[in-house]
Amino acid sequence: MRRSTPLRSAVAAIVAAGGLALIQPASAGTPTGPLPAPAPARPLSASAPAGPASAGSPARTALTGQAAPGDRQAAFAEAAKSYGVPENILLGVSYLESRWDANAGLPSTSGGFGPMHLTDAAALLRTPQHHTGPGEDPRGDDARAAMHPVETAVPAEIPASLRTLERAAELTGESEERLRGDDAVNIRGGAALLADYQKQLGAPLGGEPAAWYGAVARYSGASDESAAKAFADEVYATIRSGADRVTGDGQRVRLRAAGDLRPLERWLHRLGLRKHGGSGVECPPTVSCEWIPAPYEEFGAGDYGNHDLSDRPSTQKIDYIVIHDTETLYDPTLRLVQDPTYVSWHYTLRSQDGHIAQHVKTKDVAWHAGNWYVNAKSIGLEHEGFLAQGGAWYTEAMYRTSAKLVRYLTQRYGIPLDRAHILGHDNVPGTLPSTVSGMHEDPGPYWDWAHYFELLGRPLHSSGSRNAGSVMILPDYATHQPYYYGCDGADPSAACPPHGSSSVWLRTEPREDAPLVKDIGKHPTGDSLYSVYDHSARATTGQRYAVADRRGDWTAIWYLGQRAWFHNPAGHPTAVPSSGLVVTPRPGLTSIPVYGRAFPEPEAYPANVPVQALAPLQYTLSAGERYTLGLAAQGEYYRAVTFDTAQHQMVRGGLRYYQIQFGHRVMFVRADDVKVSFS
């Protein structure tokens, strides 16, 4: 649709004032080595966008061995009847775990398999893993050296709550292999577990769904009562509202709404779960949240950890939420954040039930993004999981809890719900040319940004005419399955399993066999890789780019100073029109510098604060190129390099910046260097 003249005038006023503007519509370390030999052409999924396979673009692999549409609904009905579980209880639990998806037999980020998320977390740890952490300086500040070395934490023992596959095998007599890979058997295993939990509570099988509250809470695997309750409440809310969807492998499943269903919560207390103190946490009341503090400790000789005290938003406005994944399981993650010599983040979210632990007050600055400017203006959320371990997927329970937390935080701090402000760690820019190549890649191409924004209540959609000057990346996550390698720790060159993805590949020409575009910061002398850990030639869901050209089924965007082409057929689009503000070098300038942080001009620093260099990155923005504008910012630097907070200082200058979508990561240009227009 067309933008109205009043809206254009309002936006222009915001830009002129240098304020922060909502531009969107309202609505880790990389494995190195040469690009492996291209995979031979393979059949495409029937539901995937068609396109020629070629040596330059390994084809997507078809999903195989899946049941015909409708079979999964029947499997739920049969399993519910066989084990005396109300069908809507079984459907509701499965929806919260997997949204009824089989995920092609791949494990979740906490080792759960199939529609019922039967857990075998040891499966995630049986093969070597790639880990993203950290090749960058986690604090991201020139004024302090990189933090202490990071070691991957592997649990000595997998808790019983993450080994339900084993128990389901005992109850059903089925092999663990069939429970992992056969959807109907997996659903029977989940029904058997629910029935077993109901029996252990002394509650009757069958009967009213309201009486299954305790068994549903037990299915969460939570060891504390509030987490189990939050999971059960979300299941019952889903049952009341109903759900109807087609899964990624073409299965139509429906849960009829039961609007008057109210659970009998007294069954929860019979579980005998521990109660934790939730006082003092900054979380919405509808989630399970506990306080597990990150230590603020002094080590001597000027060294301290593992975060900085502040008084945000009084000291600085919070502009960003940064989404991370942990690259290990939940319990080891908690041990890491409680280590004063390690780094920190504000919240950790558990995969199996979405439980939240808060570690750093949101007024304080955690060391999580590898960019001090972003650290000082952001809140960091770590999600239990692995960027690429076997193509692992994130649970619906964690997505939902994360979305509730982000909605709460964005409303509290006035943060716009768009991809210019809700960043992945892989969207955070390097601070200096030397730090660009080591910046992290999480949460990676398997994080479902489109679904996440639906849960945030701000679904991503088209805005503008067919030939708008900008586009938003928006492939269909389930059917869009681009080729990646590097998911198998035992064989890093092997192709990743077929999997839905939020990212599109970017090429130098509008053809499938064209090379990937280059990123001189990530690979100064080499080519971009098809590695799942390498975003050098990828654009991701929700990101907005200025259009550089169109040819048939291909669209070119401006990306890192070059035209970057991606396949965008009208019948199966991977991007949608998205009008908005763009920047280009002001007349008379042939090129302008690009920055990884928005620091003040030298004259703004008091005598006792060292001037932070306005060091541009290795990229340039040339005349004729256009990039979408995400927000406007005034130059700021929070000086916090000592344990004594009395020595912390806030420096603000008159220099103004615009944040732009320059590549896969956001970057900054000086407002005086560019002209802003609507496109």
XYZ file of C-alpha atoms in Angstrom:
679
model
C 0.000 0.000 0.000
C 1.112 3.588 -0.489
C 2.549 5.608 2.339
C 0.495 8.681 3.130
C 1.916 12.172 2.870
C 1.422 12.788 6.642
C 3.485 9.671 7.441
C 6.287 10.797 5.144
C 6.268 14.207 6.815
C 6.326 12.676 10.294
C 9.210 10.366 9.422
C 11.117 13.243 7.845
C 10.686 15.248 11.028
C 12.036 12.394 13.141
C 15.073 12.010 10.899
C 15.714 15.748 10.907
C 15.608 15.737 14.689
C 18.034 12.837 14.894
C 15.664 10.864 17.100
C 15.114 7.127 17.187
C 12.567 6.071 14.601
C 10.620 2.899 13.948
C 11.324 2.368 10.279
C 9.754 -1.054 9.853
C 6.037 -1.405 9.103
C 3.928 -1.560 12.228
C 2.409 -4.621 11.640
C 30.526 -17.690 16.865
C 33.345 -19.044 15.341
C 33.235 -20.329 11.759
C 34.731 -23.661 10.659
C 37.384 -22.772 8.139
C 38.576 -24.552 5.051
C 37.812 -24.720 1.360
C 34.328 -24.969 -0.046
C 33.526 -28.683 -0.387
C 32.793 -30.134 -3.776
C 29.202 -29.279 -4.736
C 26.698 -31.994 -4.007
C 25.085 -33.719 -6.989
C 21.619 -32.616 -7.962
C 18.946 -34.176 -5.788
C 15.169 -34.162 -5.988
C 13.437 -31.119 -4.578
C 10.749 -31.301 -1.946
C 7.366 -31.197 -3.592
C 6.444 -28.251 -1.420
C 9.732 -26.411 -1.864
C 10.125 -23.579 -4.353
C 11.217 -24.998 -7.684
C 14.541 -23.959 -9.139
C 17.336 -25.520 -11.147
C 20.015 -27.442 -9.306
C 23.538 -26.758 -10.405
C 27.140 -27.190 -9.448
C 27.178 -23.711 -7.936
C 24.027 -24.180 -5.900
C 23.570 -27.611 -4.329
C 19.906 -28.534 -4.487
C 17.659 -28.935 -1.497
C 17.003 -32.514 -0.449
C 13.476 -33.853 -0.357
C 11.989 -34.916 2.942
C 11.462 -38.649 2.804
C 9.717 -41.301 4.833
C 6.938 -39.028 6.088
C 3.361 -40.123 6.527
C 0.669 -39.005 4.102
C -1.317 -35.870 5.033
C -3.892 -36.674 7.712
C -2.064 -39.644 9.183
C -0.614 -37.665 12.072
C -4.066 -36.532 13.205
C -5.155 -40.175 13.202
C -2.010 -41.149 15.108
C -2.906 -38.721 17.891
C -6.450 -40.114 18.072
C -5.237 -43.732 18.174
C -2.559 -43.100 20.808
C -4.940 -41.117 23.007
C -7.497 -43.909 22.908
C -4.942 -46.660 23.536
C -3.471 -45.045 26.655
C -6.573 -43.344 28.067
C -5.310 -39.806 27.504
C -7.802 -37.107 26.413
C -7.000 -36.357 22.798
C -6.887 -32.600 23.295
C -4.371 -33.042 26.135
C -2.096 -35.079 23.881
C -2.462 -32.567 21.040
C -1.901 -29.602 23.349
C 1.283 -31.009 24.864
C 2.652 -31.896 21.432
C 1.862 -28.457 20.052
C 3.781 -26.728 22.807
C 6.759 -29.017 22.294
C 6.982 -29.201 18.502
C 3.912 -27.628 16.871
C 3.177 -31.236 15.791
C 6.260 -31.348 13.581
C 8.398 -34.464 13.167
C 11.426 -32.370 12.125
C 12.594 -35.196 9.858
C 13.790 -37.193 12.861
C 16.265 -34.499 13.926
C 16.696 -33.646 17.629
C 15.683 -30.391 19.256
C 18.293 -28.214 20.894
C 17.725 -30.137 24.140
C 17.771 -33.569 22.507
C 14.016 -34.030 21.983
C 12.714 -36.143 19.099
C 9.465 -36.201 17.172
C 6.093 -34.545 17.699
C 6.130 -35.462 21.418
C 9.705 -34.241 22.004
C 10.907 -37.482 23.618
C 14.268 -36.487 25.046
C 17.646 -38.124 24.651
C 19.984 -35.206 25.334
C 22.967 -37.536 25.308
C 22.441 -37.785 21.547
C 23.570 -34.181 21.232
C 26.805 -34.948 23.035
C 27.783 -38.215 21.354
C 29.528 -36.503 18.436
C 32.068 -33.674 18.289
C 30.453 -30.232 18.203
C 31.261 -26.861 16.744
C 31.016 -24.068 19.284
C 30.665 -20.391 18.601
C 32.187 -19.013 21.676
C 33.924 -16.655 21.789
C 36.420 -15.759 19.066
C 35.612 -12.109 19.681
C 36.298 -10.025 22.753
C 32.949 -10.615 24.516
C 33.020 -7.201 26.157
C 33.882 -5.593 22.841
C 35.830 -2.628 24.211
C 39.278 -1.497 23.067
C 39.922 -0.169 26.570
C 40.111 -3.668 28.059
C 41.775 -6.848 26.926
C 39.773 -9.868 25.809
C 38.260 -11.907 28.592
C 39.589 -15.158 29.968
C 39.671 -18.231 27.688
C 36.384 -20.018 27.184
C 35.982 -23.745 27.548
C 32.930 -25.673 26.453
C 30.975 -27.018 29.412
C 29.700 -30.564 28.962
C 27.479 -31.979 31.710
C 28.858 -34.960 33.597
C 25.396 -36.480 33.842
C 22.241 -36.000 31.786
C 19.216 -35.484 34.087
C 16.258 -37.857 33.889
C 14.068 -35.061 32.541
C 16.217 -35.100 29.404
C 16.007 -38.902 29.010
C 12.263 -39.507 28.512
C 12.892 -41.494 25.326
C 14.322 -44.305 27.459
C 11.256 -44.372 29.705
C 8.889 -44.282 26.714
C 10.667 -47.343 25.320
C 10.076 -49.204 28.599
C 6.392 -48.268 28.641
C 5.619 -49.086 25.005
C 8.025 -51.943 24.300
C 9.205 -50.040 21.227
C 12.859 -49.505 20.370
C 14.408 -46.117 20.963
C 15.226 -46.003 17.257
C 11.548 -46.296 16.292
C 10.538 -43.783 18.939
C 12.976 -41.307 17.383
C 12.116 -41.875 13.755
C 8.521 -43.116 13.441
C 6.019 -40.329 14.028
C 3.132 -42.571 15.095
C 5.341 -44.548 17.477
C 6.704 -41.292 18.912
C 3.162 -40.063 19.587
C 2.349 -43.361 21.305
C 5.444 -42.902 23.440
C 4.282 -39.448 24.518
C 0.805 -40.759 25.338
C 2.325 -43.573 27.392
C 4.388 -41.072 29.378
C 1.377 -38.878 30.121
C -0.628 -41.916 31.248
C 2.258 -43.053 33.440
C 2.505 -39.614 35.064
C -1.255 -39.622 35.672
C -1.066 -43.025 37.365
C 1.831 -41.952 39.582
C -0.296 -39.042 40.795
C -3.128 -41.418 41.657
C -5.360 -39.629 39.169
C -7.791 -41.462 36.898
C -7.051 -42.227 33.257
C -9.492 -40.899 30.696
C -12.066 -38.609 32.207
C -12.052 -34.852 32.044
C -9.038 -33.011 30.553
C -9.114 -30.664 33.562
C -7.864 -33.487 35.786
C -4.685 -33.944 33.720
C -3.053 -30.711 34.869
C -0.500 -32.474 37.077
C 0.525 -34.943 34.368
C 0.915 -32.124 31.844
C 3.049 -30.179 34.306
C 5.193 -33.279 34.901
C 5.687 -33.684 31.132
C 7.552 -30.366 31.102
C 10.476 -32.076 32.850
C 10.811 -29.077 35.160
C 12.191 -29.654 38.646
C 10.585 -26.511 40.074
C 6.889 -25.861 40.512
C 6.661 -22.469 38.812
C 8.257 -23.766 35.600
C 5.998 -26.818 35.521
C 2.971 -24.609 36.140
C 3.927 -22.143 33.395
C 4.276 -25.009 30.916
C 0.930 -26.545 31.903
C -0.794 -23.161 31.780
C 0.460 -22.605 28.239
C -0.758 -26.068 27.170
C -4.216 -25.404 28.572
C -4.279 -21.937 26.985
C -3.526 -23.589 23.642
C -6.342 -26.084 24.184
C -8.774 -23.298 25.028
C -7.876 -21.280 21.930
C -7.447 -24.249 19.604
C -4.911 -24.572 16.798
C -4.901 -25.640 13.167
C -1.823 -25.865 10.983
C -0.033 -27.753 8.255
C 3.326 -29.015 9.516
C 6.586 -28.634 7.653
C 6.148 -32.086 6.096
C 2.591 -31.487 4.897
C 0.564 -32.900 7.794
C -2.719 -31.135 8.538
C -3.455 -31.317 12.275
C -6.248 -29.614 14.180
C -6.962 -29.032 17.870
C -10.542 -27.895 18.402
C -10.983 -24.969 20.776
C -12.309 -25.743 24.270
C -12.875 -22.213 25.504
C -14.440 -23.148 28.834
C -11.758 -25.617 29.957
C -10.317 -24.761 33.366
C -7.696 -27.117 34.830
C -7.755 -28.559 38.333
C -4.517 -27.026 39.578
C -4.512 -28.958 42.853
C -2.883 -31.875 41.004
C 0.240 -29.744 40.517
C 1.067 -29.717 44.228
C 1.151 -33.517 44.365
C 4.257 -33.479 42.190
C 6.313 -32.296 45.165
C 8.464 -29.969 43.074
C 10.782 -27.421 44.640
C 9.724 -23.820 44.946
C 12.194 -21.103 44.003
C 12.195 -17.448 44.847
C 11.055 -15.326 41.947
C 11.234 -12.026 43.779
C 13.208 -9.269 42.152
C 13.139 -10.720 38.662
C 12.199 -8.572 35.683
C 9.838 -10.913 33.861
C 6.182 -10.924 32.839
C 3.907 -12.628 35.388
C 2.814 -15.351 32.938
C 6.235 -17.015 32.728
C 8.413 -18.988 35.138
C 11.413 -16.882 36.082
C 14.047 -17.094 38.819
C 17.019 -14.999 39.909
C 20.409 -16.683 39.472
C 22.820 -13.755 39.684
C 25.968 -13.271 37.669
C 28.750 -12.211 40.073
C 30.155 -8.717 40.125
C 33.581 -9.309 41.661
C 36.973 -7.637 41.817
C 40.082 -9.759 41.255
C 42.804 -7.226 41.973
C 45.260 -5.468 39.672
C 42.337 -3.641 38.095
C 40.655 -6.813 36.857
C 37.030 -7.649 37.578
C 34.007 -9.492 36.190
C 31.584 -10.317 34.827
C 29.455 -7.281 33.917
C 29.245 -3.537 34.551
C 26.875 -1.686 36.837
C 24.856 1.151 35.358
C 21.503 2.877 35.711
C 19.803 2.380 32.372
C 17.687 3.905 30.923
C 18.689 6.996 32.925
C 22.292 6.690 31.742
C 21.503 5.373 28.251
C 18.434 4.377 26.311
C 18.146 0.640 25.674
C 17.726 0.208 21.921
C 18.272 -3.505 21.318
C 17.333 -7.014 22.339
C 20.045 -9.467 21.224
C 19.080 -13.112 20.611
C 21.799 -15.716 21.301
C 22.011 -19.475 21.603
C 24.097 -21.128 24.314
C 26.031 -23.817 22.372
C 25.705 -26.095 25.394
C 22.921 -27.366 27.643
C 21.076 -25.312 30.250
C 22.807 -26.401 33.477
C 26.346 -25.846 32.147
C 25.198 -22.456 30.870
C 24.172 -21.477 34.392
C 27.562 -22.544 35.714
C 29.293 -20.386 33.112
C 27.357 -17.216 33.870
C 28.025 -17.666 37.598
C 31.784 -17.735 36.943
C 33.125 -14.243 37.708
C 35.985 -14.751 35.233
C 33.559 -15.463 32.395
C 31.190 -13.224 30.432
C 27.538 -12.494 31.168
C 24.094 -11.968 29.695
C 20.800 -10.897 31.179
C 18.618 -14.013 30.748
C 18.940 -17.732 29.950
C 15.957 -19.651 28.549
C 15.587 -23.417 28.964
C 14.565 -25.410 25.904
C 12.315 -28.145 27.280
C 9.832 -25.863 29.069
C 10.853 -22.255 28.374
C 11.851 -21.545 31.993
C 13.846 -18.316 32.425
C 16.753 -17.497 34.683
C 17.715 -13.831 35.044
C 21.358 -13.089 35.831
C 21.928 -9.347 35.359
C 19.513 -6.518 36.079
C 18.374 -4.795 32.903
C 19.675 -1.479 34.263
C 23.191 -2.975 34.162
C 25.422 -3.782 31.194
C 26.139 -7.439 30.464
C 29.119 -8.573 28.385
C 27.444 -10.598 25.676
C 27.514 -9.010 22.208
C 31.223 -8.539 21.469
C 30.576 -4.850 20.745
C 30.741 -2.443 23.669
C 28.439 0.117 22.054
C 25.772 -2.575 21.539
C 26.390 -4.060 25.012
C 25.768 -0.677 26.610
C 22.464 -0.268 24.754
C 21.072 -3.811 24.759
C 19.625 -6.708 26.739
C 21.017 -10.167 25.951
C 18.931 -13.373 25.889
C 20.680 -16.757 25.705
C 18.514 -19.627 24.428
C 19.512 -23.181 25.264
C 20.592 -24.721 22.008
C 23.072 -25.261 19.229
C 23.379 -23.282 16.032
C 23.863 -26.342 13.893
C 24.170 -29.563 15.877
C 22.632 -32.048 13.468
C 20.206 -29.367 12.311
C 18.662 -29.217 15.792
C 15.443 -27.237 16.235
C 14.159 -24.875 18.906
C 11.105 -25.880 20.947
C 7.811 -24.033 20.787
C 7.828 -23.705 24.581
C 11.071 -21.718 24.421
C 9.951 -19.606 21.456
C 6.750 -18.666 23.308
C 8.406 -17.800 26.593
C 11.092 -15.820 24.807
C 8.449 -13.865 22.897
C 6.581 -13.071 26.122
C 9.808 -11.834 27.717
C 10.748 -9.712 24.697
C 7.256 -8.179 24.516
C 7.542 -7.291 28.200
C 11.000 -5.736 27.770
C 10.175 -3.808 24.595
C 7.058 -2.332 26.186
C 8.976 -1.427 29.332
C 11.801 0.297 27.474
C 10.027 1.538 24.349
C 11.994 -0.664 21.952
C 10.368 -1.038 18.512
C 9.500 -4.593 17.483
C 11.422 -4.853 14.231
C 14.629 -6.435 12.962
C 16.549 -3.181 13.312
C 16.121 -3.448 17.099
C 15.588 -7.194 17.702
C 18.963 -8.516 16.574
C 20.583 -11.889 16.432
C 24.131 -12.036 17.748
C 24.982 -12.657 14.091
C 23.623 -9.186 13.233
C 25.885 -7.300 15.680
C 28.755 -5.535 13.849
C 32.427 -5.797 14.644
C 33.917 -2.762 16.362
C 37.142 -2.498 14.328
C 38.390 -4.079 11.100
C 40.398 -6.545 13.183
C 37.324 -7.833 15.050
C 34.949 -8.357 12.101
C 36.050 -11.890 11.192
C 35.704 -13.188 14.766
C 32.152 -12.015 15.431
C 29.649 -14.728 16.354
C 27.113 -16.421 14.093
C 24.335 -17.437 16.504
C 21.412 -18.068 16.552
C 22.043 -18.919 12.904
C 19.874 -19.778 9.891
C 17.627 -22.245 11.751
C 16.120 -19.633 14.099
C 12.566 -19.091 12.799
C 12.334 -15.295 12.790
C 8.954 -15.222 11.037
C 7.311 -17.443 13.658
C 9.055 -15.519 16.428
C 7.578 -12.239 15.237
C 4.144 -13.843 14.990
C 4.470 -14.768 18.663
C 5.646 -11.221 19.394
C 2.337 -10.008 17.985
C 4.065 -8.192 15.110
C 3.951 -10.571 12.130
C 6.276 -9.698 9.266
C 4.465 -8.742 6.080
C 4.613 -6.813 2.853
C 4.308 -3.029 2.864
C 4.474 -1.216 -0.421
C 3.790 -1.809 -4.086
C 5.168 -4.682 -6.129
C 7.987 -2.500 -7.432
C 8.853 -0.870 -4.099
C 12.419 0.315 -3.769
C 13.088 -1.979 -0.799
C 12.307 -5.571 0.132
C 12.029 -7.576 3.335
C 13.525 -11.082 3.310
C 10.654 -13.477 4.078
C 10.970 -17.058 2.745
C 8.526 -19.742 3.841
C 10.535 -21.255 6.677
C 9.285 -24.833 6.446
C 9.670 -25.328 2.690
C 12.712 -23.113 2.184
C 15.579 -25.562 2.689
C 18.849 -24.199 1.278
C 22.012 -26.274 1.211
C 24.461 -25.895 4.119
C 27.346 -28.018 5.316
C 28.980 -28.190 8.734
C 26.215 -29.558 10.988
C 27.978 -32.868 11.650
C 30.791 -32.448 14.135
C 32.288 -35.788 13.104
C 32.364 -34.780 9.425
C 32.364 -30.972 9.084
C 32.294 -31.172 5.278
C 29.085 -33.242 5.170
C 25.830 -31.671 4.023
C 23.433 -30.631 6.764
C 20.139 -32.526 6.988
C 17.242 -30.907 5.096
C 15.813 -28.246 7.366
C 13.686 -25.120 7.199
C 15.728 -21.927 7.163
C 15.304 -18.166 7.532
C 18.209 -17.267 5.226
C 18.670 -16.888 1.469
C 21.934 -17.227 -0.446
C 23.261 -14.140 -2.241
C 25.092 -14.411 -5.581
C 27.146 -12.218 -7.876
C 24.846 -12.837 -10.851
C 21.158 -13.792 -11.297
C 21.748 -17.494 -11.848
C 22.021 -20.589 -9.643
C 25.599 -21.389 -10.632
C 26.946 -17.889 -9.932
C 29.493 -17.541 -7.095
C 28.428 -16.292 -3.704
C 29.094 -12.616 -3.021
C 32.201 -11.814 -1.016
C 32.589 -10.339 2.453
C 36.018 -8.702 2.689
C 35.689 -8.448 6.458
C 34.855 -12.084 7.082
C 37.147 -13.460 4.358
C 39.777 -10.856 3.423
C 41.437 -13.148 0.880
C 38.990 -16.013 0.378
C 35.491 -16.804 -0.770
C 32.253 -17.015 1.150
C 31.358 -20.527 2.250
C 28.192 -22.623 2.223
C 28.990 -23.437 5.848
C 26.065 -23.170 8.233
C 28.409 -21.035 10.344
C 29.221 -18.525 7.586
C 26.736 -15.709 6.972
C 29.008 -13.809 4.554
C 26.599 -14.243 1.629
C 23.254 -14.539 3.372
C 20.278 -12.305 4.087
C 17.802 -13.331 6.772
C 14.092 -13.076 7.489
C 12.885 -9.654 8.591
C 15.938 -7.790 7.325
C 15.155 -4.966 4.886
C 17.364 -4.135 1.918
C 17.262 -1.546 -0.860
C 16.643 -3.052 -4.282
C 19.513 -2.677 -6.762
C 17.991 -4.497 -9.759
C 15.419 -7.065 -10.881
C 15.655 -9.668 -13.634
C 12.914 -12.246 -14.039
C 12.748 -14.424 -10.928
C 15.817 -12.757 -9.410
C 16.159 -9.697 -7.192
C 19.386 -7.832 -6.455
C 19.919 -5.896 -3.235
C 22.699 -3.572 -2.131
C 24.863 -5.636 0.231
C 28.348 -4.813 1.539
C 29.007 -2.419 -1.338
C 27.900 -4.733 -4.142
C 24.847 -6.022 -5.970
C 23.786 -9.316 -4.407
C 21.262 -11.519 -6.239
C 18.819 -13.994 -4.712
C 16.147 -16.221 -6.232
C 12.759 -14.601 -5.633
C 10.157 -16.148 -7.964
C 6.646 -14.689 -7.917
C 5.101 -18.093 -7.262
C 7.307 -18.842 -4.254
C 8.717 -15.481 -3.103
C 11.591 -15.303 -0.659
C 11.123 -11.550 -0.110
C 8.221 -9.096 -0.079
C 7.952 -5.377 -0.920
C 8.799 -3.188 2.060
C 8.834 0.571 1.527
C 10.734 2.769 3.928
C 13.651 5.142 4.396
C 16.975 4.574 2.641
C 20.309 6.381 2.721
C 22.816 7.121 -0.017
C 25.985 9.268 0.005
C 25.123 12.945 -0.190
C 25.841 14.684 -3.502
C 29.506 15.331 -4.103
C 30.777 12.294 -2.153
C 32.028 9.315 -4.133
C 32.151 7.081 -1.048
C 31.683 7.299 2.700
C 32.985 5.256 5.683
C 30.950 2.661 7.545
C 31.294 2.126 11.314
C 30.657 -0.672 13.795
C 29.677 1.643 16.642
C 28.227 5.133 17.072
C 30.818 6.883 19.242
C 31.017 10.662 19.857
C 33.376 13.084 18.133
C 36.777 13.613 19.900
C 35.794 17.076 21.132
C 32.981 15.597 23.247
C 35.304 13.717 25.624
C 36.279 15.309 28.955
C 39.977 15.439 29.765
C 39.849 12.413 32.081
C 38.241 10.082 29.518
C 40.431 8.657 26.721
C 39.082 9.471 23.271
C 37.689 6.423 21.484
C 38.849 6.452 17.884
C 36.226 6.884 15.165
C 37.718 3.958 13.302
C 35.767 2.938 10.181
C 35.424 -0.689 9.177
C 36.983 -2.093 5.999
C 33.826 -1.479 3.986
C 32.761 1.659 2.110
C 29.403 2.897 0.873
C 29.755 4.307 -2.652
C 27.723 6.832 -4.609
C 24.673 5.247 -6.216
C 24.268 2.574 -3.536
C 21.297 2.637 -1.155
C 20.756 0.981 2.220
C 17.698 0.835 4.449
C 17.676 3.029 7.543
C 16.847 1.243 10.796
C 17.276 3.911 13.475
C 18.941 7.239 14.199
C 21.396 7.631 17.076
C 23.441 10.291 18.801
C 27.095 9.505 19.444
C 27.504 7.943 22.919
C 30.223 6.200 24.908
C 29.752 4.697 28.378
C 33.156 4.642 30.067
C 33.066 1.687 32.493
C 36.459 0.018 32.786
C 36.829 -0.053 36.554
C 35.167 -1.936 39.398
C 34.555 1.378 41.176
C 31.335 2.690 39.650
C 32.151 6.207 40.850
C 34.644 6.339 37.979
C 32.093 5.377 35.322
C 31.195 8.221 32.974
C 28.718 8.830 30.155
C 30.009 10.764 27.139
C 27.562 12.231 24.630
C 28.446 14.229 21.563
C 26.729 16.106 18.793
C 27.675 13.628 16.069
C 24.613 11.806 14.688
C 24.508 8.412 13.026
C 22.091 6.251 11.089
C 22.004 2.503 11.570
C 21.713 0.763 8.197
C 21.276 -2.813 7.004
C 24.625 -2.933 5.235
C 25.210 -6.695 5.049
C 24.037 -9.539 7.223
C 25.012 -7.282 10.131
C 23.797 -3.778 10.865
C 26.350 -0.958 10.699
C 26.448 2.817 11.114
C 27.058 5.834 8.877
C 27.353 9.479 9.895
C 24.142 11.378 9.267
C 26.101 14.268 7.714
C 27.543 11.893 5.095
C 24.232 10.727 3.647
C 20.993 11.840 2.066
C 17.792 10.203 3.351
C 14.875 9.444 1.035
C 11.735 7.320 0.970
C 11.780 4.277 -1.278
